[in-house]
mmCIF file of C-alpha atoms in Angstrom:
data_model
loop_
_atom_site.group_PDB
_atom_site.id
_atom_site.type_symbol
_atom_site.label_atom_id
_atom_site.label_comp_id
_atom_site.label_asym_id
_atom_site.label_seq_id
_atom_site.Cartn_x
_atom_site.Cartn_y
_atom_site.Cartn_z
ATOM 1 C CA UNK A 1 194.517 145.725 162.951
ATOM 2 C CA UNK A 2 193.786 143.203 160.158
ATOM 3 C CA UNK A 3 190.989 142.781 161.619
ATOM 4 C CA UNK A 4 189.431 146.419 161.859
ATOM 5 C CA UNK A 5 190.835 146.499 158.294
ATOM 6 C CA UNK A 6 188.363 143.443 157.469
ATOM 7 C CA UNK A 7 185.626 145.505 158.729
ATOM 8 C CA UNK A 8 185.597 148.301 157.342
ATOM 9 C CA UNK A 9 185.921 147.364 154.355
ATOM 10 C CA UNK A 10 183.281 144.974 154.761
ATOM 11 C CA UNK A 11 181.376 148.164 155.622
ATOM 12 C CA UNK A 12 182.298 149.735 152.396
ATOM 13 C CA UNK A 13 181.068 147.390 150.689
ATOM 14 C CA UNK A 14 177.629 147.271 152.389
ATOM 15 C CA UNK A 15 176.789 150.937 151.960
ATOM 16 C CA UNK A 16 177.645 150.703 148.018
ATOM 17 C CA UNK A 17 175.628 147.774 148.029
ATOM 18 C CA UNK A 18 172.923 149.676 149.563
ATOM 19 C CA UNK A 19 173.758 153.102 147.446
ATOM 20 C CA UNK A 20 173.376 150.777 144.819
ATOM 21 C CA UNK A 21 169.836 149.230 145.220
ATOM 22 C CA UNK A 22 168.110 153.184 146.765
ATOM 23 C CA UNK A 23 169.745 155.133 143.426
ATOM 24 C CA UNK A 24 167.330 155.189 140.580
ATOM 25 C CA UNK A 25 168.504 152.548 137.822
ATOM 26 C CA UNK A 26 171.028 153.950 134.887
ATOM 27 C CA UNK A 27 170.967 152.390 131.932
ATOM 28 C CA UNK A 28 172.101 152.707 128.699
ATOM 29 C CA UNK A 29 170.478 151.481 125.140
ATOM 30 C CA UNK A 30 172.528 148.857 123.458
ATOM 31 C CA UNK A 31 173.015 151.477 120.295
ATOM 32 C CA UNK A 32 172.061 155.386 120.764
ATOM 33 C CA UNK A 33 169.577 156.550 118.376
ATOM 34 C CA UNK A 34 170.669 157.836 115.646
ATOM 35 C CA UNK A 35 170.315 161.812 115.136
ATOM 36 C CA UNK A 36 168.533 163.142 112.167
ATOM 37 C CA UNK A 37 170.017 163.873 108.820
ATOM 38 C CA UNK A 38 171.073 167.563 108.205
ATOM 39 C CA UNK A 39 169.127 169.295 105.552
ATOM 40 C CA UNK A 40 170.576 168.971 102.272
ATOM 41 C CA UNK A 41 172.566 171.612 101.304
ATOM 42 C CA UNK A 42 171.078 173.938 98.474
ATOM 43 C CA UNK A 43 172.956 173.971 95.540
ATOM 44 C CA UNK A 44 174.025 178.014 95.612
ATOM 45 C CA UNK A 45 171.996 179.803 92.414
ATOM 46 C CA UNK A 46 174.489 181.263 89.995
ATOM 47 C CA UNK A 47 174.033 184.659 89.206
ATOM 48 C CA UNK A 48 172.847 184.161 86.003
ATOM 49 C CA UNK A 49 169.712 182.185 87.784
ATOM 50 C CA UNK A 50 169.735 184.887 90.183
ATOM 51 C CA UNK A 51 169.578 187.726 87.679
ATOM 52 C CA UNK A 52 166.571 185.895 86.147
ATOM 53 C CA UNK A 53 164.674 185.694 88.852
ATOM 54 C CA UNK A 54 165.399 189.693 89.860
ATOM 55 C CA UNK A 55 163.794 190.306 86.989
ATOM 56 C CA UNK A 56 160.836 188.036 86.613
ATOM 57 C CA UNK A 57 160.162 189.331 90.377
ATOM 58 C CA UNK A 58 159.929 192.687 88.786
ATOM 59 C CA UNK A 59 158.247 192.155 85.846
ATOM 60 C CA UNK A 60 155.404 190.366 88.503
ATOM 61 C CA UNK A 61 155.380 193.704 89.832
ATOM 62 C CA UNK A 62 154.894 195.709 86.613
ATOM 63 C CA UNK A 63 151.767 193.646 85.660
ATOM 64 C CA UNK A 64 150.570 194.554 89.750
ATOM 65 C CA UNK A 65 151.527 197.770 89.154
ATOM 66 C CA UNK A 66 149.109 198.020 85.837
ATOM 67 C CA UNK A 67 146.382 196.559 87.664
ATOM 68 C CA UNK A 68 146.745 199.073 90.379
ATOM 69 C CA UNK A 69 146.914 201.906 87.674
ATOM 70 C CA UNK A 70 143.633 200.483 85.901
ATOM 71 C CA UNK A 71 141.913 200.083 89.388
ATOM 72 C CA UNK A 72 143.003 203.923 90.368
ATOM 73 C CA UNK A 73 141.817 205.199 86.827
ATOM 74 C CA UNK A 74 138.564 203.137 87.519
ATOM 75 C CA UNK A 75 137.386 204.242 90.821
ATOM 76 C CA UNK A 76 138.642 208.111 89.551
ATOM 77 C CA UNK A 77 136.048 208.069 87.340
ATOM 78 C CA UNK A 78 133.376 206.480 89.717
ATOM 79 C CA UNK A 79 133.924 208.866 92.483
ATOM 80 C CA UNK A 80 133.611 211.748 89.308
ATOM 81 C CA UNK A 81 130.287 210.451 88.102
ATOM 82 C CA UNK A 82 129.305 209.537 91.706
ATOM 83 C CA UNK A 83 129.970 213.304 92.351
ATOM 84 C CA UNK A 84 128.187 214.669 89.314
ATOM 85 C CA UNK A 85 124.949 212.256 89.720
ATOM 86 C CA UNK A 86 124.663 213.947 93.336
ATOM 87 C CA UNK A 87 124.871 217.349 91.586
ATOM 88 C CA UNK A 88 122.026 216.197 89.477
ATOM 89 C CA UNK A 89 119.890 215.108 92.520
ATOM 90 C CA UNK A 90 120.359 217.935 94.508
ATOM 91 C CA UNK A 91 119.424 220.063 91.369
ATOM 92 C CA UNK A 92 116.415 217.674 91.009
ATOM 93 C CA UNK A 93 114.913 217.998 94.343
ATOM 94 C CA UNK A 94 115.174 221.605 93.906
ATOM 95 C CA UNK A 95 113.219 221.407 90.757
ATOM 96 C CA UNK A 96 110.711 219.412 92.497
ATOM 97 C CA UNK A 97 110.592 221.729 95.059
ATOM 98 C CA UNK A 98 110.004 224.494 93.165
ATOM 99 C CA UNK A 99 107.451 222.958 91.040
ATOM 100 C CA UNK A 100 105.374 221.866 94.263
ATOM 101 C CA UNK A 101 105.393 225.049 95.218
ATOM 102 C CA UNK A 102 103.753 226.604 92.179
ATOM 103 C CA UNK A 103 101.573 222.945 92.213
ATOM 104 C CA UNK A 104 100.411 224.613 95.665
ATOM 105 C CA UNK A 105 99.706 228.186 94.254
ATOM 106 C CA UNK A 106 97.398 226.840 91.903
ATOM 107 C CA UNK A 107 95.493 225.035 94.134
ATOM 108 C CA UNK A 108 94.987 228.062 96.518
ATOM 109 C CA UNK A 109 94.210 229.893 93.771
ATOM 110 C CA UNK A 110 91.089 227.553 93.315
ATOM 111 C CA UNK A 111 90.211 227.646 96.605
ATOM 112 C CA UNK A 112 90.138 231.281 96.848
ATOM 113 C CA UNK A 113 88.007 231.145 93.655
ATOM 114 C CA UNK A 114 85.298 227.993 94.772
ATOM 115 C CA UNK A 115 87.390 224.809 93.859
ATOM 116 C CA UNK A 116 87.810 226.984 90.229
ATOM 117 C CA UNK A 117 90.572 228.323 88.362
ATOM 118 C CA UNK A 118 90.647 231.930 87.179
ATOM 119 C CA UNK A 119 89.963 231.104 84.084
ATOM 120 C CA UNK A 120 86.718 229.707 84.768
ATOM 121 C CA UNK A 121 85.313 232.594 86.521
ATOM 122 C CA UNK A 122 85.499 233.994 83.131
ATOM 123 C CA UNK A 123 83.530 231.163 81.311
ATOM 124 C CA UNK A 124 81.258 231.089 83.635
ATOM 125 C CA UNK A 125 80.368 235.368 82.727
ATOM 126 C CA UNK A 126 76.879 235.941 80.780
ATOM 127 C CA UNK A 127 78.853 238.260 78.488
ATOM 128 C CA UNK A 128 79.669 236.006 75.343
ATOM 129 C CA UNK A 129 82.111 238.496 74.007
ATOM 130 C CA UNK A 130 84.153 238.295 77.133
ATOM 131 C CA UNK A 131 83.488 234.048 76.999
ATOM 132 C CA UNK A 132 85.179 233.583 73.934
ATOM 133 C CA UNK A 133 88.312 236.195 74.634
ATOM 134 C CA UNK A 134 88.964 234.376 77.512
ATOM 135 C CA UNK A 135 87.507 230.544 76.537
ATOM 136 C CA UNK A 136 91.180 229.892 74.886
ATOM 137 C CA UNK A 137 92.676 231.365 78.552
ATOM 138 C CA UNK A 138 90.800 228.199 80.780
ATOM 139 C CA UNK A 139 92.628 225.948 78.051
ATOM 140 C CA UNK A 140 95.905 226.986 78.341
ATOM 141 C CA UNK A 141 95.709 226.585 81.553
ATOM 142 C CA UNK A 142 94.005 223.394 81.484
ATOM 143 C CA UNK A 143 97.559 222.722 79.369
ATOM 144 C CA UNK A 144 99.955 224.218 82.188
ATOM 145 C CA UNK A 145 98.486 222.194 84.717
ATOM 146 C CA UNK A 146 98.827 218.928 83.352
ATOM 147 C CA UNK A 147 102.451 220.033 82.047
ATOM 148 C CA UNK A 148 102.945 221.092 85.542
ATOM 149 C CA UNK A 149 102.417 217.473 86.683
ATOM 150 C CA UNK A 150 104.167 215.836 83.754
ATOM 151 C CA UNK A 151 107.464 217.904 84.643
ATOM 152 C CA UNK A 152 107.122 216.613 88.781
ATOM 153 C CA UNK A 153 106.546 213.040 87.700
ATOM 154 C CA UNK A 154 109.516 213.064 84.919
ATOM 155 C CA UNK A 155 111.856 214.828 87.490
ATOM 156 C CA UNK A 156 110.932 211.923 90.489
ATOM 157 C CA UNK A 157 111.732 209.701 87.368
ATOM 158 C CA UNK A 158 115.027 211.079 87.020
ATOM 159 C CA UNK A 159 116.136 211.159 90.690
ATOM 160 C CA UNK A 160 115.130 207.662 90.798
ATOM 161 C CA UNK A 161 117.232 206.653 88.180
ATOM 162 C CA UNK A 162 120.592 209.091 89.517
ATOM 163 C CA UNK A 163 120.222 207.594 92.781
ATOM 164 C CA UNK A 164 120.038 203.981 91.159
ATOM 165 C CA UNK A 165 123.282 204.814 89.186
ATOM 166 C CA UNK A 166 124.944 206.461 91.611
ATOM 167 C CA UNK A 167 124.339 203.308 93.964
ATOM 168 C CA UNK A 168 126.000 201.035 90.804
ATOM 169 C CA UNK A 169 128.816 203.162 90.371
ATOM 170 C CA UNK A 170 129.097 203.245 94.725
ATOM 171 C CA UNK A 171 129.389 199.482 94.504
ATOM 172 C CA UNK A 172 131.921 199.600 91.504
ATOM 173 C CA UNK A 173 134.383 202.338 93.255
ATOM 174 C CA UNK A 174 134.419 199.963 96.171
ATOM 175 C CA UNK A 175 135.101 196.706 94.178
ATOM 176 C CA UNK A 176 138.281 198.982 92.778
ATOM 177 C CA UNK A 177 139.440 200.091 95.909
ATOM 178 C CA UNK A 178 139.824 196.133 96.830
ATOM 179 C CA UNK A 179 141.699 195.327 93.568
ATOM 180 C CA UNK A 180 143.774 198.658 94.338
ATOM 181 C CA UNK A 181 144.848 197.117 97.581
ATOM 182 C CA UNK A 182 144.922 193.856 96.028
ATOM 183 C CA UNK A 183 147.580 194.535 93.475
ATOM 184 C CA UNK A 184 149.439 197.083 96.004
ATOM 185 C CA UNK A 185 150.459 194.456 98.267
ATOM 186 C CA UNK A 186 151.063 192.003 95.320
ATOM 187 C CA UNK A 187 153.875 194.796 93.899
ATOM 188 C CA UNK A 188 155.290 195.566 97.721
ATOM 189 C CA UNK A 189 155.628 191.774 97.778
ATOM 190 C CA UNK A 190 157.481 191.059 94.339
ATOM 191 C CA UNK A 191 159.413 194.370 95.258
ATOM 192 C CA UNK A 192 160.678 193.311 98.264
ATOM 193 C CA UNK A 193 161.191 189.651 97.398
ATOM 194 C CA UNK A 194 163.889 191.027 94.252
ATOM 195 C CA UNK A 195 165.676 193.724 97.097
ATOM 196 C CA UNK A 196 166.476 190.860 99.360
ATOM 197 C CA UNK A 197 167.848 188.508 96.639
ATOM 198 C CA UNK A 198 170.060 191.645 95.529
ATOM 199 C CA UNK A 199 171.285 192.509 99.052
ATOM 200 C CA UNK A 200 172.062 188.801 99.819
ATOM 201 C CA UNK A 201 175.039 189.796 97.012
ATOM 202 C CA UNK A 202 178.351 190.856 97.648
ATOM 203 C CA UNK A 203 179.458 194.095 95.977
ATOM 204 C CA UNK A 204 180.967 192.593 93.407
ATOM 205 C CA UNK A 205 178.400 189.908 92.742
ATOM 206 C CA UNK A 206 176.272 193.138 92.201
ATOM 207 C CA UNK A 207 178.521 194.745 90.148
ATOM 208 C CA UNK A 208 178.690 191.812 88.168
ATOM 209 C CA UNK A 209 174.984 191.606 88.020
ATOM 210 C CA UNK A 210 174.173 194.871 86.604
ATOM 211 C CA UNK A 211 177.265 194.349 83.884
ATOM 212 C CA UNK A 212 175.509 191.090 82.726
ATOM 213 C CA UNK A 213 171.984 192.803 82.542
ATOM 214 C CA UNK A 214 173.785 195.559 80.027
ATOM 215 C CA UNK A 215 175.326 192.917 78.355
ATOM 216 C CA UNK A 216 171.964 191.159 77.836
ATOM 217 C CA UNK A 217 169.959 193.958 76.510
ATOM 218 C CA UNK A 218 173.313 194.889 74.333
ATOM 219 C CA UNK A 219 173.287 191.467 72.704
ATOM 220 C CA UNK A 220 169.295 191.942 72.422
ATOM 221 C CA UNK A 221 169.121 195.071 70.908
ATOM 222 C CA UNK A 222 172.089 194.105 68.332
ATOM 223 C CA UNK A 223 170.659 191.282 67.542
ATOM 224 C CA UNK A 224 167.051 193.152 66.511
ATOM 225 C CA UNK A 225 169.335 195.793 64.653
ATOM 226 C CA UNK A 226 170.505 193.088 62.823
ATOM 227 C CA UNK A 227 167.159 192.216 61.201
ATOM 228 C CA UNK A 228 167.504 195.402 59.208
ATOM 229 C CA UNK A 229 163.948 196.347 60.638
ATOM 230 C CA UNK A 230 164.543 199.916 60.582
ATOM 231 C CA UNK A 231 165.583 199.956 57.247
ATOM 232 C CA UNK A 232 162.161 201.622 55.863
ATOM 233 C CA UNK A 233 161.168 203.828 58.994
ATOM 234 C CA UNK A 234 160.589 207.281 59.537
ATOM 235 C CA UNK A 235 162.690 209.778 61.302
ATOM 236 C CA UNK A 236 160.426 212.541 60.975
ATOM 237 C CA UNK A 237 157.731 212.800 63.833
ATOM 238 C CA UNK A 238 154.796 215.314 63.829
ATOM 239 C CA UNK A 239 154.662 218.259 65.809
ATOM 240 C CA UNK A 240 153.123 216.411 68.970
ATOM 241 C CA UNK A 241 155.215 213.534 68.919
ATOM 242 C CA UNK A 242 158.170 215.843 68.431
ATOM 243 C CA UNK A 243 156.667 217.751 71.944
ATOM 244 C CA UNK A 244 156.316 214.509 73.840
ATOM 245 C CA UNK A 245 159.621 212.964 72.758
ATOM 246 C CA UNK A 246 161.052 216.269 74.525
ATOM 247 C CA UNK A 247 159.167 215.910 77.543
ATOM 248 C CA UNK A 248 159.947 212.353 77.996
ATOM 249 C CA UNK A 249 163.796 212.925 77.593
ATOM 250 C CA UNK A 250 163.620 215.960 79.865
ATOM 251 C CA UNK A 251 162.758 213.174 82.389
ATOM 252 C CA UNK A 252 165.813 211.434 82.460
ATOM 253 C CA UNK A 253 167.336 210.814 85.729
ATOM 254 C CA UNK A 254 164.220 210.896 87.928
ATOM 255 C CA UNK A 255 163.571 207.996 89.454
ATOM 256 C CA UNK A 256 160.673 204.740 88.648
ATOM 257 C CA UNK A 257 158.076 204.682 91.461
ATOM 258 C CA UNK A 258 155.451 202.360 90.487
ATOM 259 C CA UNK A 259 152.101 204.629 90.069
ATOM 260 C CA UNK A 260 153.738 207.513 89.522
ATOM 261 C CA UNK A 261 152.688 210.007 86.610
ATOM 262 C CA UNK A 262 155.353 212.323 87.634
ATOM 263 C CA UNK A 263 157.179 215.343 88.046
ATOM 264 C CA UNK A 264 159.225 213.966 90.101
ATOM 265 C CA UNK A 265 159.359 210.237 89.407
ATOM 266 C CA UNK A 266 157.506 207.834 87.071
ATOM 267 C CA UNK A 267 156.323 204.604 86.436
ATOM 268 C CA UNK A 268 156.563 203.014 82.788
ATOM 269 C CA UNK A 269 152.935 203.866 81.205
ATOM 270 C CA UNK A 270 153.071 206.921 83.699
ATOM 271 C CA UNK A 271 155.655 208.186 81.861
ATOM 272 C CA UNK A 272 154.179 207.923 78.416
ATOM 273 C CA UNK A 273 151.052 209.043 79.321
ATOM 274 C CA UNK A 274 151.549 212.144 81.115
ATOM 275 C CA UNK A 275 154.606 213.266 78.434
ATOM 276 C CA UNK A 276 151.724 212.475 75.796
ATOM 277 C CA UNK A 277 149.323 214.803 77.257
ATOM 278 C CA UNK A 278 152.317 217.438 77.436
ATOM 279 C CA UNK A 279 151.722 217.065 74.003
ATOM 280 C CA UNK A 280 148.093 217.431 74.173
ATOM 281 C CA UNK A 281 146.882 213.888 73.261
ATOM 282 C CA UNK A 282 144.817 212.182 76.134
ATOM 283 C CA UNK A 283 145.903 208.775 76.516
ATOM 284 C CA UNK A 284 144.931 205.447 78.883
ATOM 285 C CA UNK A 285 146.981 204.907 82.119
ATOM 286 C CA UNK A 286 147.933 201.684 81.838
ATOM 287 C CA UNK A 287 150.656 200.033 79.232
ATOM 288 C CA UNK A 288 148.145 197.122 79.035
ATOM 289 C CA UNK A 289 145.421 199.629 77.455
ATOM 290 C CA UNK A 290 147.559 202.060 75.780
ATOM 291 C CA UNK A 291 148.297 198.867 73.811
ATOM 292 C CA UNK A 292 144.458 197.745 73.848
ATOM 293 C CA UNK A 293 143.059 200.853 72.910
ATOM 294 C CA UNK A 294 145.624 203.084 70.549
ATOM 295 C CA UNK A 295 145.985 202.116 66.916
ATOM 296 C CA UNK A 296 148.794 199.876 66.392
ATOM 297 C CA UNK A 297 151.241 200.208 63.229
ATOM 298 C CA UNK A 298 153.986 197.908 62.155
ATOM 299 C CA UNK A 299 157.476 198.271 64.017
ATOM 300 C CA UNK A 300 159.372 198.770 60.641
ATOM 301 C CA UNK A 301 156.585 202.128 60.210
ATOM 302 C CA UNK A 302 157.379 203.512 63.184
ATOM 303 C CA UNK A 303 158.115 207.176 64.130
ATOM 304 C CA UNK A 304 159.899 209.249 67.037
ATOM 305 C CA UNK A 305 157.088 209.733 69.734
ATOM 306 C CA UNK A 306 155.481 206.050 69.001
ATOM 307 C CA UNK A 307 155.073 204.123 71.759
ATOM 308 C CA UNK A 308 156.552 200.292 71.840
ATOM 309 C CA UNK A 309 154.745 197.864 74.109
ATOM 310 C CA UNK A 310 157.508 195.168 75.798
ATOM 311 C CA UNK A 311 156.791 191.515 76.655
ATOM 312 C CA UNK A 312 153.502 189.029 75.753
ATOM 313 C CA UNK A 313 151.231 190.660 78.452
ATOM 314 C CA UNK A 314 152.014 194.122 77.686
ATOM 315 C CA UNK A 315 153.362 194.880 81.011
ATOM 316 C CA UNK A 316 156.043 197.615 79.971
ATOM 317 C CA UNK A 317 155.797 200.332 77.462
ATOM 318 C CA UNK A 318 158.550 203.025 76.284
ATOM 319 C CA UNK A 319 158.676 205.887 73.974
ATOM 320 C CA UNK A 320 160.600 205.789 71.056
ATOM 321 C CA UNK A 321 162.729 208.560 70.207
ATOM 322 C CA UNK A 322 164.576 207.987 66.852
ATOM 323 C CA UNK A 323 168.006 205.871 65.879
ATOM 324 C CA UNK A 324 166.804 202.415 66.887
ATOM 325 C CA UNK A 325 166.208 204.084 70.781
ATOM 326 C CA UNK A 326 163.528 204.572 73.479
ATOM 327 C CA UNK A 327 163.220 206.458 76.689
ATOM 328 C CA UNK A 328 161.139 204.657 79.608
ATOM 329 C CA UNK A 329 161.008 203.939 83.290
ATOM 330 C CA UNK A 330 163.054 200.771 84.176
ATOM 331 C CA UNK A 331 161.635 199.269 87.287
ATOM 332 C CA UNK A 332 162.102 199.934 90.980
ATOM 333 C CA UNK A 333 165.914 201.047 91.947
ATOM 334 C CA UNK A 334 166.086 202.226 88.130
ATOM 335 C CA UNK A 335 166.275 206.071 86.511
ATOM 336 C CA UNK A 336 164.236 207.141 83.509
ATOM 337 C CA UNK A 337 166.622 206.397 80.751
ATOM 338 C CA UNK A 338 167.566 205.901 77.218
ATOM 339 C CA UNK A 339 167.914 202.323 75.664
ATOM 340 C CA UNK A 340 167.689 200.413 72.745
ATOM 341 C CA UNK A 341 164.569 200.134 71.604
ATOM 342 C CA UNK A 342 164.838 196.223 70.764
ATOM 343 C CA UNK A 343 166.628 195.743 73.933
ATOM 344 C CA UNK A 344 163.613 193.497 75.097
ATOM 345 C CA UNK A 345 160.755 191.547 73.917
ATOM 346 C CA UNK A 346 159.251 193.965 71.781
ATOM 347 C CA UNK A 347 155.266 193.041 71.561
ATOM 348 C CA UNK A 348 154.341 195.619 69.153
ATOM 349 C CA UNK A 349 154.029 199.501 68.229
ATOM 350 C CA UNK A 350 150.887 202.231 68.799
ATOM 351 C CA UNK A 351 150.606 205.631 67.894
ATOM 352 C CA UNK A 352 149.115 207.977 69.885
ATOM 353 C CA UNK A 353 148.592 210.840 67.317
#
């Protein structure tokens, strides 16, 4: 028995021997590799930091949005001349036409008559009485001739130079369609970019957020009021600025949609303009050249219906309505509202009327 015992374990100990050398070799490193560093945790933005950069998204999107305007205002009034120059060509051609055709009846006329006009024939008559009645006749129409051609080649003059400018403006409509698509996926971007860093808030942290933006323009607009800087101005507007103060504060409520002019939403220069032209004073599109192009008076001078242009690249623009306030269009997720009119940056003051 001891025996058998002694060999099988001798056999044992052959196969593991042999298990042993056929099995691929394990081994292990003196010291596993270490595994990479977790990325460093990002300090969490207070909402403070956060509420700054919601609204330097959106004032991005309010300078896009004026480009956009400017572009659409553009290329407007390209495709208008680009529809009135092919107006004037057609009407040229027919001009030409019509003066080729009378071009033609002259010349069969001096066919019929032996290569002369009708006039001629009577120059040509032995009867000097009838010579000199009818001399001044061959002259005139010696005159309407070479009128004739004048008119054909000043008209093929003209159409050259409509088709040249309608080719220019062509070439500039399409160069503002680019920018237009440009700056509209510029604003979507900046847009979109300030919704997600909102929704990433609880609903408190969003509470919180719009309470510290009303404190901030409270403190703002205080703070101007403060300066006594409407000490000397006037509460009296004229009759237009009294109409478009009315239409802009009719507005209230409806909603900011970038390029909007309305009725049913607005955006900030949108607003202004098209309540100006309620009050039948044509105005630029953009807040950028409403403050460009309008005269500009000093902010203690002005007067219910001026406008005020916000912020050092003129990229917001309200109307202001009297007692240190201003209606305008917010931004995106905003309603046409009242607010103090030194709630923000003010740049400076224009009058439309």
């Amino acid at each position: 028995m001891n025996r058998r015992r002694h060999a099988i374990a001798a056999a044992i100990a052959v196969v593991c021997a042999l298990t042993v050398l056929v099995s691929p070799a394990l081994t292990l490193p003196a010291s596993a590799a270490p595994l990479p560093p977790p990325p460093p945790q990002q300090p969490k933005k207070s909402l403070e930091e956060v509420r700054k950069e919601i609204d330097g998204l959106y004032r991005q999107a309010a300078a896009a949005t004026d480009a956009y305007n400017l572009a659409e205002e553009k290329a407007e009034a390209q495709s208008e001349e680009i529809v009135k120059l092919a107006r004037m060509i057609v009407a040229g051609r027919e001009r030409i036409e019509d003066l080729k055709a009378r071009a033609g009846a002259a010349a069969r006329a001096q066919y019929r008559n032996g290569g002369l006009p009708d006039g001629a024939q009577f120059v040509l008559t032995d009867d000097p009485q009838l010579f000199l009645d009818n001399a001044g006749r061959l002259k005139e129409g010696h005159k309407a001739t070479k009128d004739l051609l004048g008119e054909m080649n000043r008209t093929q003059a003209e159409l050259t130079t409509y088709a040249n400018e309608a080719s220019v403006n062509w070439t500039k409509l399409e160069a503002n369609r680019v920018r237009q698509a440009r700056a509209k996926k510029e604003i979507n971007a900046k847009i979109e970019a300030a919704k997600k860093l909102e929704s990433e808030l609880a609903a408190e942290e969003r509470a919180r957020l719009l309470r510290m933006e009303e404190q901030e323009r409270s403190r703002a607009q205080n703070a101007w009021l403060g300066t006594g800087v409407l000490k000397g101005g006037s509460a009296n507007a004229t009759a237009a600025g009294k109409r478009a103060v009315e239409f802009a504060t009719a507005q209230i409520g409806k909603p900011y949609v970038w390029g909007a002019e309305g009725p049913g939403s607005y955006d900030c220069s949108g607003l202004t303009q098209t309540a100006w032209a309620d009050a039948g004073r044509r105005i630029p599109r953009t807040s950028q050249e409403q403050w460009r192009l309008l005269p500009r008076v000093d902010v203690e001078d002005m007067r219910p219906g001026d406008l005020i242009v916000y912020y050092k690249d003129a990229s917001h623009i309200g109307m202001y309505v009297g007692n240190g306030m201003m209606v305008h269009a917010p931004r995106p997720g905003r309603n046409v509202t009242l607010a103090g009119a030194g709630s923000m940056e003010i740049l400076g003051v224009v009058r439309p009327d």
